[in-house]
mmCIF file of C-alpha atoms in Angstrom:
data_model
loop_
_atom_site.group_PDB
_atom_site.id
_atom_site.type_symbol
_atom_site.label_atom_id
_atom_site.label_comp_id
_atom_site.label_asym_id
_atom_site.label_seq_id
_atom_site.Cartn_x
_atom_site.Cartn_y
_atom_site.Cartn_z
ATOM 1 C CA UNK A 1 214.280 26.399 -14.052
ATOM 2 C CA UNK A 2 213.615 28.126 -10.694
ATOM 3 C CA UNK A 3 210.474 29.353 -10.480
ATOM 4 C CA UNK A 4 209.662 29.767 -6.571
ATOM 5 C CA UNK A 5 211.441 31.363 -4.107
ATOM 6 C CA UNK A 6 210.717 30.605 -0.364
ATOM 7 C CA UNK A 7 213.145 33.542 1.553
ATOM 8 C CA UNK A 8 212.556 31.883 5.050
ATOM 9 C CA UNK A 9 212.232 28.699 4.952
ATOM 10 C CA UNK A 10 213.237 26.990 7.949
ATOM 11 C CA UNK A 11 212.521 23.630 8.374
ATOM 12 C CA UNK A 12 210.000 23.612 5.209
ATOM 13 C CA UNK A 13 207.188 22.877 7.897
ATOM 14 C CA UNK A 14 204.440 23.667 5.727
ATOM 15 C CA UNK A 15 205.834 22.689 2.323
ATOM 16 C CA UNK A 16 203.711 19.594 1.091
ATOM 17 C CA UNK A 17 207.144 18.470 -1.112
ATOM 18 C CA UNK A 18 210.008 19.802 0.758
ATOM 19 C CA UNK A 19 212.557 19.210 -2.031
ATOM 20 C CA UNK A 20 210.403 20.818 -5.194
ATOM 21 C CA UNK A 21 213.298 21.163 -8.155
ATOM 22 C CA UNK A 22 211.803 24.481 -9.023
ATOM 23 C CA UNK A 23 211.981 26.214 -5.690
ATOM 24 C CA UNK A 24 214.669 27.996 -3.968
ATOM 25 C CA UNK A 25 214.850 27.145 -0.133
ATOM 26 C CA UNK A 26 216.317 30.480 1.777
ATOM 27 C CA UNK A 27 216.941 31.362 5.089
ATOM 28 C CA UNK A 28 219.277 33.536 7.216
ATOM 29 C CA UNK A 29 220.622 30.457 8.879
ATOM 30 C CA UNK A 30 221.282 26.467 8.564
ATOM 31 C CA UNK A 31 221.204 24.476 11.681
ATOM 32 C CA UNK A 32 219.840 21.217 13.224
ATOM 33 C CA UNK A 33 219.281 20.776 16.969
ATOM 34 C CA UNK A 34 217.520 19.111 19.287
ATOM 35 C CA UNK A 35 215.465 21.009 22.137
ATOM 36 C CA UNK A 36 213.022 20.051 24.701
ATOM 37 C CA UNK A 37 212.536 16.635 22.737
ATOM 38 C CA UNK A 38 212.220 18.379 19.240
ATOM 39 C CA UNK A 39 214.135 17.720 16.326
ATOM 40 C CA UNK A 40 214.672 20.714 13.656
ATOM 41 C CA UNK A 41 216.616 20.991 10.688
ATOM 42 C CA UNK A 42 216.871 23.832 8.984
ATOM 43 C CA UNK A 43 218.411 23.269 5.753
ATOM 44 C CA UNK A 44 217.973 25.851 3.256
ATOM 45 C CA UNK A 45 219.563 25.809 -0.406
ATOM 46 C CA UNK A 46 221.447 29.200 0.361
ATOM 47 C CA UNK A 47 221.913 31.301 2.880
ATOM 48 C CA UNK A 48 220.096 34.956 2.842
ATOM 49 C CA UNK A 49 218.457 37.658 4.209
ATOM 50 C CA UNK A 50 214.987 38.339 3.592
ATOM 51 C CA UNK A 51 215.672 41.719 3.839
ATOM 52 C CA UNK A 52 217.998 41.768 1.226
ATOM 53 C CA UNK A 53 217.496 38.865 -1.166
ATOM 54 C CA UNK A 54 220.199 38.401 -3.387
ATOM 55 C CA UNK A 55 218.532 37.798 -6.516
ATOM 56 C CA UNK A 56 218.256 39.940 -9.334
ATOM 57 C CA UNK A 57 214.582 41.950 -10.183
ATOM 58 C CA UNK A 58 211.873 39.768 -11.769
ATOM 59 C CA UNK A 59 213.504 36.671 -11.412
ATOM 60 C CA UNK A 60 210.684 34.665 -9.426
ATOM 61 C CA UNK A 61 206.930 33.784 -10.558
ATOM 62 C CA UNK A 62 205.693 32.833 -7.139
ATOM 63 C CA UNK A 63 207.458 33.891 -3.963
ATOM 64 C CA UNK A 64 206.852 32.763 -0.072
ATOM 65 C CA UNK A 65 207.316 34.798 2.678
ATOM 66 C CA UNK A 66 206.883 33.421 6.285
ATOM 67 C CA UNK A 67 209.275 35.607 7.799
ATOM 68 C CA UNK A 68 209.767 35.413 12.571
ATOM 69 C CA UNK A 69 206.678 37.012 14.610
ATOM 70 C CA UNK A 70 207.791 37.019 17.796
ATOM 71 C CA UNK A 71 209.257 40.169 19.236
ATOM 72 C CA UNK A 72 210.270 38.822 22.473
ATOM 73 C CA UNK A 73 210.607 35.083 23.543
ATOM 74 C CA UNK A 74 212.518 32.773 26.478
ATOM 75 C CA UNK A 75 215.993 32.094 26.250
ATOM 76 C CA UNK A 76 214.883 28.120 25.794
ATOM 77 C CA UNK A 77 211.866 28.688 23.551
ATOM 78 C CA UNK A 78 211.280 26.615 20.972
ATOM 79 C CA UNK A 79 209.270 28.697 19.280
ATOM 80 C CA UNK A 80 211.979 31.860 18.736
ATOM 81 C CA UNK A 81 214.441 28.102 18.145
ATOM 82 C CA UNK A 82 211.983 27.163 15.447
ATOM 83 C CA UNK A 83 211.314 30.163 13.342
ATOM 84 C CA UNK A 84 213.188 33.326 14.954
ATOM 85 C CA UNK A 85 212.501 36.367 16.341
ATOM 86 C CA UNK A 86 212.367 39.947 15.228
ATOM 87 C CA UNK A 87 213.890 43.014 17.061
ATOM 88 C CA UNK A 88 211.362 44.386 19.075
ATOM 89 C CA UNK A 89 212.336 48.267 17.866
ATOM 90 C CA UNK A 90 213.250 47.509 13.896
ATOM 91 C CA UNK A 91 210.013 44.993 13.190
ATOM 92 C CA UNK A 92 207.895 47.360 11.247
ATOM 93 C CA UNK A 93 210.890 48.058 9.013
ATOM 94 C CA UNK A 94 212.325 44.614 8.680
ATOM 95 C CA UNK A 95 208.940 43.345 7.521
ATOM 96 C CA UNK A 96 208.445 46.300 5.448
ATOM 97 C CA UNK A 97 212.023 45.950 3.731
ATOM 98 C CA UNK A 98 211.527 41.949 3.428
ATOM 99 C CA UNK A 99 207.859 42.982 1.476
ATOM 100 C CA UNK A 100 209.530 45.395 -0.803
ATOM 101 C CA UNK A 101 212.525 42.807 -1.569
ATOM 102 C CA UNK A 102 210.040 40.069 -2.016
ATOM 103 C CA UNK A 103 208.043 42.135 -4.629
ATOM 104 C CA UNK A 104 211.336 43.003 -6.249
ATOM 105 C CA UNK A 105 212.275 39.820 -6.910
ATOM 106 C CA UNK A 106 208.691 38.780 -8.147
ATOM 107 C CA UNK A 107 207.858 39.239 -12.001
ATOM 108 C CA UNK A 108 205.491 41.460 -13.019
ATOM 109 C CA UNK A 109 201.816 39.716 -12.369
ATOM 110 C CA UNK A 110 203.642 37.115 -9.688
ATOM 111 C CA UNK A 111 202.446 36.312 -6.690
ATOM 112 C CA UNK A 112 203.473 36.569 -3.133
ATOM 113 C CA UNK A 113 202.120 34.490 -0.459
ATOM 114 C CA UNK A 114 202.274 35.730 2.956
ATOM 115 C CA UNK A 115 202.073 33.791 6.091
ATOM 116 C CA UNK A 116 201.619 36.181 9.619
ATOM 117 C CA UNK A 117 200.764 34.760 13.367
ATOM 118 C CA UNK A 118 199.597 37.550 14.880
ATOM 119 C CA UNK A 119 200.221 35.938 18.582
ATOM 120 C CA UNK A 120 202.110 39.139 19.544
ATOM 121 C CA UNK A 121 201.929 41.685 16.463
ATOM 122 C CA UNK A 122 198.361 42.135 15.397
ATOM 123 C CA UNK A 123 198.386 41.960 11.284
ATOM 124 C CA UNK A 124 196.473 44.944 10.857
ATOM 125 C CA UNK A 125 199.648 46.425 12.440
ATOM 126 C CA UNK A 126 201.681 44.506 9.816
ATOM 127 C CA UNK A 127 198.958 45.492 6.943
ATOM 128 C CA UNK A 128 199.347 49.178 8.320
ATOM 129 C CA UNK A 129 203.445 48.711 8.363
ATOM 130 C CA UNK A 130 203.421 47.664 4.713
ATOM 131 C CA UNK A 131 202.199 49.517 1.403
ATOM 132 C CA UNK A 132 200.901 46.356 -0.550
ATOM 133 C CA UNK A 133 196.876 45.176 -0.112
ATOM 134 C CA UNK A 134 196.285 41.585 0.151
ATOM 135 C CA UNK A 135 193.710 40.217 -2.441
ATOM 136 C CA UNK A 136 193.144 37.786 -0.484
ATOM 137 C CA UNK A 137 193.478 35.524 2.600
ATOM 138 C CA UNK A 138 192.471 33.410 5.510
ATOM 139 C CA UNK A 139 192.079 32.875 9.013
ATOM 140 C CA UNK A 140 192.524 29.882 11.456
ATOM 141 C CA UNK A 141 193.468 30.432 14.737
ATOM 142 C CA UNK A 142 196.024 33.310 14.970
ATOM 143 C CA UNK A 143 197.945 32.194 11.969
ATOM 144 C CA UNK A 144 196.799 34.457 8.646
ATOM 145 C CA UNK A 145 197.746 33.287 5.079
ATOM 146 C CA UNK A 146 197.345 36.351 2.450
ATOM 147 C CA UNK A 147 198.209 36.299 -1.597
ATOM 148 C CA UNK A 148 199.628 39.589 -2.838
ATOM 149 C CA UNK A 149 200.578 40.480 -6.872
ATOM 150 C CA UNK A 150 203.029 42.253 -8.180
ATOM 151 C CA UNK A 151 201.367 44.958 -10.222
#
């Protein structure tokens, strides 16, 4: 049985066991490349928009959501090569559709954990963009991990 859903995925950087039998691996795209000396394979188990996650309501107990933070980045970077890059005029929505899709697909009292580097988009903006309240989170660096429930 599926229990986890992770709806961007990419190269499962942070994932302790990257091949979990109940977790769903998502992303919009599946690649592996080479650039500037680093390897990166994203293989996800289907491909799929965060911003339209095609799963049915309540489906998930715990769902992961690390979606792109960059609004602008080189044509080379390996940063927008490694996790993306938002439009610079449709963030605020795309991250406010991907919250609402994510809570969707959660079951009532699930949880939603919520990864943010606020490098270029401060995370009050994001906290401002979105109508969900964190319980909780944490700090290190620019990178912000928050847990959300599904009421």
């Amino acid at each position: 049985m599926k229990r986890i859903l992770d709806v961007c995925c990419g190269s499962r950087m942070f994932w302790f066991d990257k091949k979990r039998e109940d977790t769903i691996y998502m992303d919009i795209r599946r690649e592996t490349f080479t650039l500037h000396g680093k390897h990166v394979n994203v293989v996800p188990d289907i491909i799929g928009d965060f911003r339209d996650i095609p799963f049915e309501n309540n489906t998930f107990c715990h769902v992961v959501f690390d979606p792109p933070h960059l609004k602008w980045a080189g044509k080379n970077s390996i940063m927008k090569a490694q996790y993306g890059q938002l439009d610079k005029d449709t963030w605020k929505d795309d991250i406010e559709n991907g919250f609402h899709e994510c809570m969707r697909v959660l079951k009532p009292d699930g949880t939603l954990n919520f990864k943010w580097s606020d490098c270029q988009i401060p995370v009050r903006q994001v906290l401002e963009a979105i109508p969900y309240k964190p319980l909780y989170g944490q700090q290190r660096g620019t990178t912000h991990w928050m847990t959300f429930i599904k009421d």
